PDB file of C-alpha atoms in Angstrom:
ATOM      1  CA  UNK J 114      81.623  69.167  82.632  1.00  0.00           C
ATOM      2  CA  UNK J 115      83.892  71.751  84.491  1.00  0.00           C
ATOM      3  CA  UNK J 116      83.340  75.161  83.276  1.00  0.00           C
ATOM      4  CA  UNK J 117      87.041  76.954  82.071  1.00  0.00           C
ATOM      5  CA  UNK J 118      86.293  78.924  79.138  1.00  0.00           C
ATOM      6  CA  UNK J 119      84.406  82.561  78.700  1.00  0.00           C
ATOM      7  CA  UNK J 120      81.347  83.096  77.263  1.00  0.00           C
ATOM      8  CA  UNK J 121      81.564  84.622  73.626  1.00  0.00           C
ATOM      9  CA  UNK J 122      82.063  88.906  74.290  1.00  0.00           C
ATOM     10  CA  UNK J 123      79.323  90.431  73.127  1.00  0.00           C
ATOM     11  CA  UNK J 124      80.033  93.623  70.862  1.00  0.00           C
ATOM     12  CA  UNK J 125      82.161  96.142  73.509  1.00  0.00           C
ATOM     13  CA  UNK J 126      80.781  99.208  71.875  1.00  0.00           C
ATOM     14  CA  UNK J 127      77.368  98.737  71.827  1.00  0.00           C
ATOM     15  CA  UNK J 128      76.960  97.094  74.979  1.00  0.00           C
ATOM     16  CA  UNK J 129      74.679  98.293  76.911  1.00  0.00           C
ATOM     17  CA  UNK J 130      76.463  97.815  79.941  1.00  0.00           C
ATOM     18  CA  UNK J 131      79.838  99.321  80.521  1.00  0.00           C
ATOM     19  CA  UNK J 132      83.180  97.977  78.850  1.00  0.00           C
ATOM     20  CA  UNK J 133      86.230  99.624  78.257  1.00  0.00           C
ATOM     21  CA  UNK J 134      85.585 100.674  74.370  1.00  0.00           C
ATOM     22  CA  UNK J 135      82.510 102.494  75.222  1.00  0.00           C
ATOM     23  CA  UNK J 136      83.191 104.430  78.226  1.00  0.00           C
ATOM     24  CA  UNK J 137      85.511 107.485  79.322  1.00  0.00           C
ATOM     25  CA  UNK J 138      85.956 108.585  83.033  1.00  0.00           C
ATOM     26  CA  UNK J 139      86.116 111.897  84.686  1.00  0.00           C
ATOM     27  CA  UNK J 140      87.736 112.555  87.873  1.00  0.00           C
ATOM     28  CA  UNK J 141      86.582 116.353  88.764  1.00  0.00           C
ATOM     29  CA  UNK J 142      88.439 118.458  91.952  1.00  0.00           C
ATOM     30  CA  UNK J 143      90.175 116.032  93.989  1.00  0.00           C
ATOM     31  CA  UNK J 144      92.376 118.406  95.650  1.00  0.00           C
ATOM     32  CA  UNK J 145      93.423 119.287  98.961  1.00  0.00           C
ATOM     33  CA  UNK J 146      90.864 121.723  99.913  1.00  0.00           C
ATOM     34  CA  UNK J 147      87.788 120.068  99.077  1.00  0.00           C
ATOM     35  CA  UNK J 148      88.907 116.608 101.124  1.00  0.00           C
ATOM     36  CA  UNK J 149      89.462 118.951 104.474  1.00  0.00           C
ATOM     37  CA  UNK J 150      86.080 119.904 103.939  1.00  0.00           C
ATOM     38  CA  UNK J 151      84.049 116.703 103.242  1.00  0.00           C
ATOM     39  CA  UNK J 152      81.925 115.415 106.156  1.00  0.00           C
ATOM     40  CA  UNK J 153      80.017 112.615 104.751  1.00  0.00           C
ATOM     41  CA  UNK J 154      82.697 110.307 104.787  1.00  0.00           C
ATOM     42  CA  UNK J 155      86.464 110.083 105.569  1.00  0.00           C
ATOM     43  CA  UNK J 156      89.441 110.773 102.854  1.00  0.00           C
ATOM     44  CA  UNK J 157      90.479 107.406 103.253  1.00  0.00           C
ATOM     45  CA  UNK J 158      87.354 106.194 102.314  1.00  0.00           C
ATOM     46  CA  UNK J 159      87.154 108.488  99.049  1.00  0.00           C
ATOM     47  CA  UNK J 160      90.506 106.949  98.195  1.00  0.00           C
ATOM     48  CA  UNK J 161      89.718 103.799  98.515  1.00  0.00           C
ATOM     49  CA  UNK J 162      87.416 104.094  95.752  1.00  0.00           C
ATOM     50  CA  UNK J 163      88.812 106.821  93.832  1.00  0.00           C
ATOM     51  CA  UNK J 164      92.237 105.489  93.649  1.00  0.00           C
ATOM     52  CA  UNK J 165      90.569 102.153  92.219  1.00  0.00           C
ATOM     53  CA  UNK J 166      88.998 103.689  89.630  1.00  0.00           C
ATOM     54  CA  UNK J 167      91.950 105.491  88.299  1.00  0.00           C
ATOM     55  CA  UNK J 168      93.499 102.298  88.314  1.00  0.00           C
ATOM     56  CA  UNK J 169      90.818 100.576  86.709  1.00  0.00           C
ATOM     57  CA  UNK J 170      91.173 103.908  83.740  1.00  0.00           C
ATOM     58  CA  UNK J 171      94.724 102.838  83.573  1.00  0.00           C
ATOM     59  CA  UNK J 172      94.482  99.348  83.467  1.00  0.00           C
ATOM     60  CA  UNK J 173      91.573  99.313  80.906  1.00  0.00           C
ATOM     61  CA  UNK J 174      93.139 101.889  78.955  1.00  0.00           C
ATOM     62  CA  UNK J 175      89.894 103.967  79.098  1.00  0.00           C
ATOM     63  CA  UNK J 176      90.158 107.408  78.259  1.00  0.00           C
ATOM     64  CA  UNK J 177      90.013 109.622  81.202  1.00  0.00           C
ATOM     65  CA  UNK J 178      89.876 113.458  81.822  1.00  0.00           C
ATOM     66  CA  UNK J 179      91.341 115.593  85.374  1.00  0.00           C
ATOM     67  CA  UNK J 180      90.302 118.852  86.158  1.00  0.00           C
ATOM     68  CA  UNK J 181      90.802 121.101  88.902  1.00  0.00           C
ATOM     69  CA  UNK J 182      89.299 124.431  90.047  1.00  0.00           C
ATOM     70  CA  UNK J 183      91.411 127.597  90.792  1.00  0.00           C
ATOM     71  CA  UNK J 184      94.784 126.235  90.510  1.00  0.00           C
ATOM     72  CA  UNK J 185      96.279 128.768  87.961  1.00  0.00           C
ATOM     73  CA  UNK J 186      93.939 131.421  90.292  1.00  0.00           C
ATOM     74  CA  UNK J 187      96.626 130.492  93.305  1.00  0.00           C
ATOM     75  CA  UNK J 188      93.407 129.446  95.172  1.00  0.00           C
ATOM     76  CA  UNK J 189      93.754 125.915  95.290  1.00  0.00           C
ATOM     77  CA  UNK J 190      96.355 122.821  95.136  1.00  0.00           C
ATOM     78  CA  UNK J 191      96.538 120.489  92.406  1.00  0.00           C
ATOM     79  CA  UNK J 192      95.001 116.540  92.272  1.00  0.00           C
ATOM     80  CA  UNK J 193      95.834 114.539  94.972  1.00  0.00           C
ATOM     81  CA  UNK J 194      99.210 112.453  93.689  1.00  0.00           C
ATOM     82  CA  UNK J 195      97.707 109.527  95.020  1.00  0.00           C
ATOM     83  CA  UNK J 196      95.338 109.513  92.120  1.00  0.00           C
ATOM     84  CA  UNK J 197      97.908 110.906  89.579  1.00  0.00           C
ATOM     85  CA  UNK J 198     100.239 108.738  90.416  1.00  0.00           C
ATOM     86  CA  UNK J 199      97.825 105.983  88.681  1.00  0.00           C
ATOM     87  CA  UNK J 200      97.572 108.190  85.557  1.00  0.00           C
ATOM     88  CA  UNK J 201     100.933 108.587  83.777  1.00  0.00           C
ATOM     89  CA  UNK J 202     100.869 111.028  81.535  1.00  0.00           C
ATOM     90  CA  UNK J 203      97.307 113.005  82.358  1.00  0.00           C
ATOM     91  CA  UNK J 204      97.266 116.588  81.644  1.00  0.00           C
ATOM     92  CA  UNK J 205      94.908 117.825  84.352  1.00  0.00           C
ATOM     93  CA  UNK J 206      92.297 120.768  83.303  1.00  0.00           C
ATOM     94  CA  UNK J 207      92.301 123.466  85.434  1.00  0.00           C
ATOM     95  CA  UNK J 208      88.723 125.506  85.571  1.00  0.00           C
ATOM     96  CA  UNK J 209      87.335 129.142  87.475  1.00  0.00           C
ATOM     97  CA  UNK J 210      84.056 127.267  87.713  1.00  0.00           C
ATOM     98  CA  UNK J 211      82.273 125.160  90.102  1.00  0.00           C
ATOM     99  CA  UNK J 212      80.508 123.601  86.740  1.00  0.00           C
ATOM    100  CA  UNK J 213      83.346 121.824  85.164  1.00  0.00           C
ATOM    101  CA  UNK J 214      80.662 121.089  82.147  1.00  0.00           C
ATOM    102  CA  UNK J 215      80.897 125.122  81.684  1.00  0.00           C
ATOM    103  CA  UNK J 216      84.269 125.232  80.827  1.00  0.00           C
ATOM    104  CA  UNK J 217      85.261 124.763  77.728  1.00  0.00           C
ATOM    105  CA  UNK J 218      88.499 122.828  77.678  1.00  0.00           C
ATOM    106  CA  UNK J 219      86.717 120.934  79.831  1.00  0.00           C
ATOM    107  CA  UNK J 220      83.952 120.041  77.408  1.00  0.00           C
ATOM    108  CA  UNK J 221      85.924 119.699  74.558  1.00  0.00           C
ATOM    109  CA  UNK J 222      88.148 116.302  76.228  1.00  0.00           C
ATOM    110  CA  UNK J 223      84.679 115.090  77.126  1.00  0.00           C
ATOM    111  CA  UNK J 224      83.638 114.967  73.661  1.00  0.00           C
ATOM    112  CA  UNK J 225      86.913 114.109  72.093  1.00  0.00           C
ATOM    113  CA  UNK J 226      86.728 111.059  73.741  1.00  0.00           C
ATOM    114  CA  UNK J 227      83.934 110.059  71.385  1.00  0.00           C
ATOM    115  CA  UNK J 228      82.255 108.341  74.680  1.00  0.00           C
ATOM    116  CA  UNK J 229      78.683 108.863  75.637  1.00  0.00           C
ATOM    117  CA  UNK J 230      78.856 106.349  78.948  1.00  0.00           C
ATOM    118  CA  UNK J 231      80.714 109.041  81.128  1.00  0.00           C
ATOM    119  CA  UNK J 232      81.830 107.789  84.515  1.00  0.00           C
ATOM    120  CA  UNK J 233      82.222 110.535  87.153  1.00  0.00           C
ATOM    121  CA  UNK J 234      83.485 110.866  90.603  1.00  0.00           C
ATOM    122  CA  UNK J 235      84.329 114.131  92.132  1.00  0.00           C
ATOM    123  CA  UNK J 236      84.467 116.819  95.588  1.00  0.00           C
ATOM    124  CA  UNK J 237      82.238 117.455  96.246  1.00  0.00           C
ATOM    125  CA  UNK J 238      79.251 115.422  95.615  1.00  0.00           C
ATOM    126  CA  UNK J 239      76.513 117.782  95.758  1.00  0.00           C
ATOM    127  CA  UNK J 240      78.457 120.459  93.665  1.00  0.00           C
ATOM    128  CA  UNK J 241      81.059 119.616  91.611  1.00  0.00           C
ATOM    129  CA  UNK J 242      79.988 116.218  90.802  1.00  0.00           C
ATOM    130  CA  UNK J 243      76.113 116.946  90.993  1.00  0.00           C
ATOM    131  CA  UNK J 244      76.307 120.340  88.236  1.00  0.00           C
ATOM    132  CA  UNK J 245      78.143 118.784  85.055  1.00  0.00           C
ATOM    133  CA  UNK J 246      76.099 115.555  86.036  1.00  0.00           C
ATOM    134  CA  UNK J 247      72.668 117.085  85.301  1.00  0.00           C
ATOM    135  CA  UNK J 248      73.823 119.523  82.437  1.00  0.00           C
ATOM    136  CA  UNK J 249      75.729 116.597  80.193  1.00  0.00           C
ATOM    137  CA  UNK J 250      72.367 114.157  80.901  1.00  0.00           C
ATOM    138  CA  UNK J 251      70.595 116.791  79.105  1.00  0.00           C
ATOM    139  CA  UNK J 252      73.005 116.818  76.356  1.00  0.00           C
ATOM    140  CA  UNK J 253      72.015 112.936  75.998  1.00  0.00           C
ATOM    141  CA  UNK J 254      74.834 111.373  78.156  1.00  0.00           C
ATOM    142  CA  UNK J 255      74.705 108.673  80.071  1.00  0.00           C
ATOM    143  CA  UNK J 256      76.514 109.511  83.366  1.00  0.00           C
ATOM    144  CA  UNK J 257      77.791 106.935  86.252  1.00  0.00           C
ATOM    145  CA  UNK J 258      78.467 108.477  89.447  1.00  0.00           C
ATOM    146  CA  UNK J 259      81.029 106.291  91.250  1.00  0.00           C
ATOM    147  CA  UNK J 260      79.475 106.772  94.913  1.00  0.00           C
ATOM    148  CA  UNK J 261      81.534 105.200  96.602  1.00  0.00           C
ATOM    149  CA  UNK J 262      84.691 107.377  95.218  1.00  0.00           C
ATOM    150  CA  UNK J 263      83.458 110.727  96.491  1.00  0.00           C
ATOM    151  CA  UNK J 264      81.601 112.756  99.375  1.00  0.00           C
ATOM    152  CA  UNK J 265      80.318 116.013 100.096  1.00  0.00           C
ATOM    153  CA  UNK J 266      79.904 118.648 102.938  1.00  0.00           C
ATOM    154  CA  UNK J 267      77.618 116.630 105.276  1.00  0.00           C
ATOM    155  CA  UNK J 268      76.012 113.148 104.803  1.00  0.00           C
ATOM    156  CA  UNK J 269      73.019 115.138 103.894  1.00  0.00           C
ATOM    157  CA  UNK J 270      73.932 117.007 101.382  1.00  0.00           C
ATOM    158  CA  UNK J 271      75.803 113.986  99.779  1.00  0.00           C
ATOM    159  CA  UNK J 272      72.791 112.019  99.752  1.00  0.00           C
ATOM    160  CA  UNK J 273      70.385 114.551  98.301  1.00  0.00           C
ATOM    161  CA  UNK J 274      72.925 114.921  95.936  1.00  0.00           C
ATOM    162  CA  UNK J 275      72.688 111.060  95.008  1.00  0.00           C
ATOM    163  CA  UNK J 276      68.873 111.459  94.894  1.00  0.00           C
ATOM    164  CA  UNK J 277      68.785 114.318  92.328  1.00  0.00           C
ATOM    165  CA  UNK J 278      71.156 113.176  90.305  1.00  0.00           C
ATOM    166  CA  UNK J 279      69.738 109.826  90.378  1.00  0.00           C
ATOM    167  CA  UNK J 280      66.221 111.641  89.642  1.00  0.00           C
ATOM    168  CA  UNK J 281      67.552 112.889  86.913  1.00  0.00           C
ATOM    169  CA  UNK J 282      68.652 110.111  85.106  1.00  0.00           C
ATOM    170  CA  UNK J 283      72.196 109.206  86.615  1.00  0.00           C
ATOM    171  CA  UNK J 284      72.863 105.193  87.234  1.00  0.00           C
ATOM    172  CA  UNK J 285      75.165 105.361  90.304  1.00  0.00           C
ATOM    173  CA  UNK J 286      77.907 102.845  90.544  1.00  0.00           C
ATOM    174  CA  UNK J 287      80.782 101.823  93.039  1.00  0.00           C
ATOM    175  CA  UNK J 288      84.562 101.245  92.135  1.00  0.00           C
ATOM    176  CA  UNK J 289      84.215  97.599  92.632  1.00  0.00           C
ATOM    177  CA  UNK J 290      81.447  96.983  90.716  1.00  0.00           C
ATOM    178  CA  UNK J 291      82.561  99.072  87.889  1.00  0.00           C
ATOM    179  CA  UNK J 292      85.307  96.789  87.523  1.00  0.00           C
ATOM    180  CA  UNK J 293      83.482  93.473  87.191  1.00  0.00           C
ATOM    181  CA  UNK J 294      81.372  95.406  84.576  1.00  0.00           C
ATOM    182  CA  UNK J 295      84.844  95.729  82.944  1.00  0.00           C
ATOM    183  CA  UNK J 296      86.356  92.588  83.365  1.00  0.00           C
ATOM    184  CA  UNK J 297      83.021  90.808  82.931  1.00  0.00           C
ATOM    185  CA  UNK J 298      84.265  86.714  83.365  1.00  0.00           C
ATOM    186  CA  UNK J 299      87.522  85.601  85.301  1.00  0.00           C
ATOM    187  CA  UNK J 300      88.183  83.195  82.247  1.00  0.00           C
ATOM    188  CA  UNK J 301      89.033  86.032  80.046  1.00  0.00           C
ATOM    189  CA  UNK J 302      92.956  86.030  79.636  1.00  0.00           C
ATOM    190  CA  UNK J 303      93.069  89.909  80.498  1.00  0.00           C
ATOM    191  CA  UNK J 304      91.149  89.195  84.055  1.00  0.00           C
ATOM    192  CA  UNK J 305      94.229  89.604  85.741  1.00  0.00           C
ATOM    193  CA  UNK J 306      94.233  93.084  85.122  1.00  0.00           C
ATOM    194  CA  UNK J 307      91.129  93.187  87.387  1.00  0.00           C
ATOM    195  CA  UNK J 308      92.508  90.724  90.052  1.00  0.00           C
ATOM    196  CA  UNK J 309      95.489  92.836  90.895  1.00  0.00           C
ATOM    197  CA  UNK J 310      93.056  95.931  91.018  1.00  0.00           C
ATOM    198  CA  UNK J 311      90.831  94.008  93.550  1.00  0.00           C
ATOM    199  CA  UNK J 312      93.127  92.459  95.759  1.00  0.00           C
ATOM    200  CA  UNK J 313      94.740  95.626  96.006  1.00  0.00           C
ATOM    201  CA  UNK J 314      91.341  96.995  97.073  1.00  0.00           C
ATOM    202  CA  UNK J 315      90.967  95.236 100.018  1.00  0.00           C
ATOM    203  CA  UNK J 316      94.645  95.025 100.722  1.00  0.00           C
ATOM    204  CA  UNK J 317      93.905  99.141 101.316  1.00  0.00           C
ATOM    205  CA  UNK J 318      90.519  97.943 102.757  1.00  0.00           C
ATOM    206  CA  UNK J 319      91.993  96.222 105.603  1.00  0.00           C
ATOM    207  CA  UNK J 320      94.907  98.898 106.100  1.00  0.00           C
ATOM    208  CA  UNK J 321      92.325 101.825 106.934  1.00  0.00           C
ATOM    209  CA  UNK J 322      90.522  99.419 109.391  1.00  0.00           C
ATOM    210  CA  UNK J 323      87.051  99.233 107.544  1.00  0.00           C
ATOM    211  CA  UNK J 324      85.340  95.737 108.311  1.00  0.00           C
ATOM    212  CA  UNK J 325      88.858  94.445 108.767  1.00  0.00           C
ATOM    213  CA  UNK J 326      87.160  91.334 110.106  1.00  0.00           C
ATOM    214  CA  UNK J 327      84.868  90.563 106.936  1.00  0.00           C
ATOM    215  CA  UNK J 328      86.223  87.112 105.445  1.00  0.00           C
ATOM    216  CA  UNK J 329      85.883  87.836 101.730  1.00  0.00           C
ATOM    217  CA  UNK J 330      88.999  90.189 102.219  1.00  0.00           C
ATOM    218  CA  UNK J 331      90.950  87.657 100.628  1.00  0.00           C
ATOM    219  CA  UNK J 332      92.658  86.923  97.529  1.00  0.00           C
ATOM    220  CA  UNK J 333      89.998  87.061  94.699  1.00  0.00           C
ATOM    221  CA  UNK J 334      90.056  84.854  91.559  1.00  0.00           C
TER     222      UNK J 334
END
């Protein structure tokens, strides 16, 4: 018998796994400044995954915090529009410090949110992703790095990065994946909110060039 109706969704705040009533996502110093100086990767690369999961926030409604460091200093620029642009209405938080969990504006919209499943992504990876990362899994947060949304200085240091954070408890996670976790079955009437995200995805995919040739870049769904 053909197969066109979802499974029964299980309880979306006590899931285990990711859903978009028991998450919040951070996006933490993507600015100007810090993409000129990330070497593990290219800044169309971060974007491809960073600008997905702001539009996965959006799309899913999922409550979601920007900060920046050393704007109101004169140091540094402000977000990257490309990402803002997917956020209407996003106040970003501007900090002094490298450790966005040290600021306290910054911490208060974290737990305001009422989330413990925080998913992070931010420039760079071994710094300003890496430092709130360990402090808020010792506060008894669960934290998903999206890996695939940032980079740091050298492919080194962004993968040493991964491996403490990882060490320390962090479950890393790419864009795409995060947004079957959200979607979860493609007979749910709001999966079209995912298959715009994803065609989109590799719409961008093929644009930059990156395994332009690979056949699933195709219409999903």
């Amino acid at each position: 018998m053909p197969k066109t109706r979802p499974e029964p969704i299980r309880d979306p705040e006590i899931d285990h796994l990711l859903t978009p009533q028991n998450c919040a996502i951070v996006l933490i110093d993507f600015q100007p400044g810090q993409y000129a100086t990330v070497g593990s990767t290219t800044a169309e690369e971060i974007d491809l995954g960073a600008v997905t999961l702001a539009k996965l926030a959006h799309a899913y409604a999922i409550p979601t915090i920007v900060t920046t460091v050393a704007v109101d200093m004169g140091v540094n620029e402000p977000t990257n529009p490309a990402l803002l642009d997917e956020l209407p209405g996003i106040t970003e938080i501007d900090r002094t410090g490298v450790n966005a969990w040290e600021d306290a504006d910054f911490r208060a919209a974290v737990e305001g949110t009422g989330r413990r499943k925080i998913i992070m992504a931010g420039l760079w990876t071994e710094v300003c992703l890496a430092f709130p990362t360990l402090d808020m899994l010792r506060e008894g947060y669960e934290v998903y790095p999206v890996v695939d949304a940032v980079g740091g200085v050298s492919v080194v240091t962004h993968d040493v990065a991964i491996t403490r954070m990882v060490q320390a408890g962090a479950q890393p996670i790419t864009s795409l994946a995060l947004g079957c976790e959200l979607m979860r079955n493609w007979a749910r009437s709001d999966s079209d909110l995912y298959r715009v995200i994803i065609n989109d995805y590799f719409r961008r995919k093929r644009v930059i060039g990156t395994n332009s040739e690979n056949p699933l870049h195709r219409a999903v769904g």
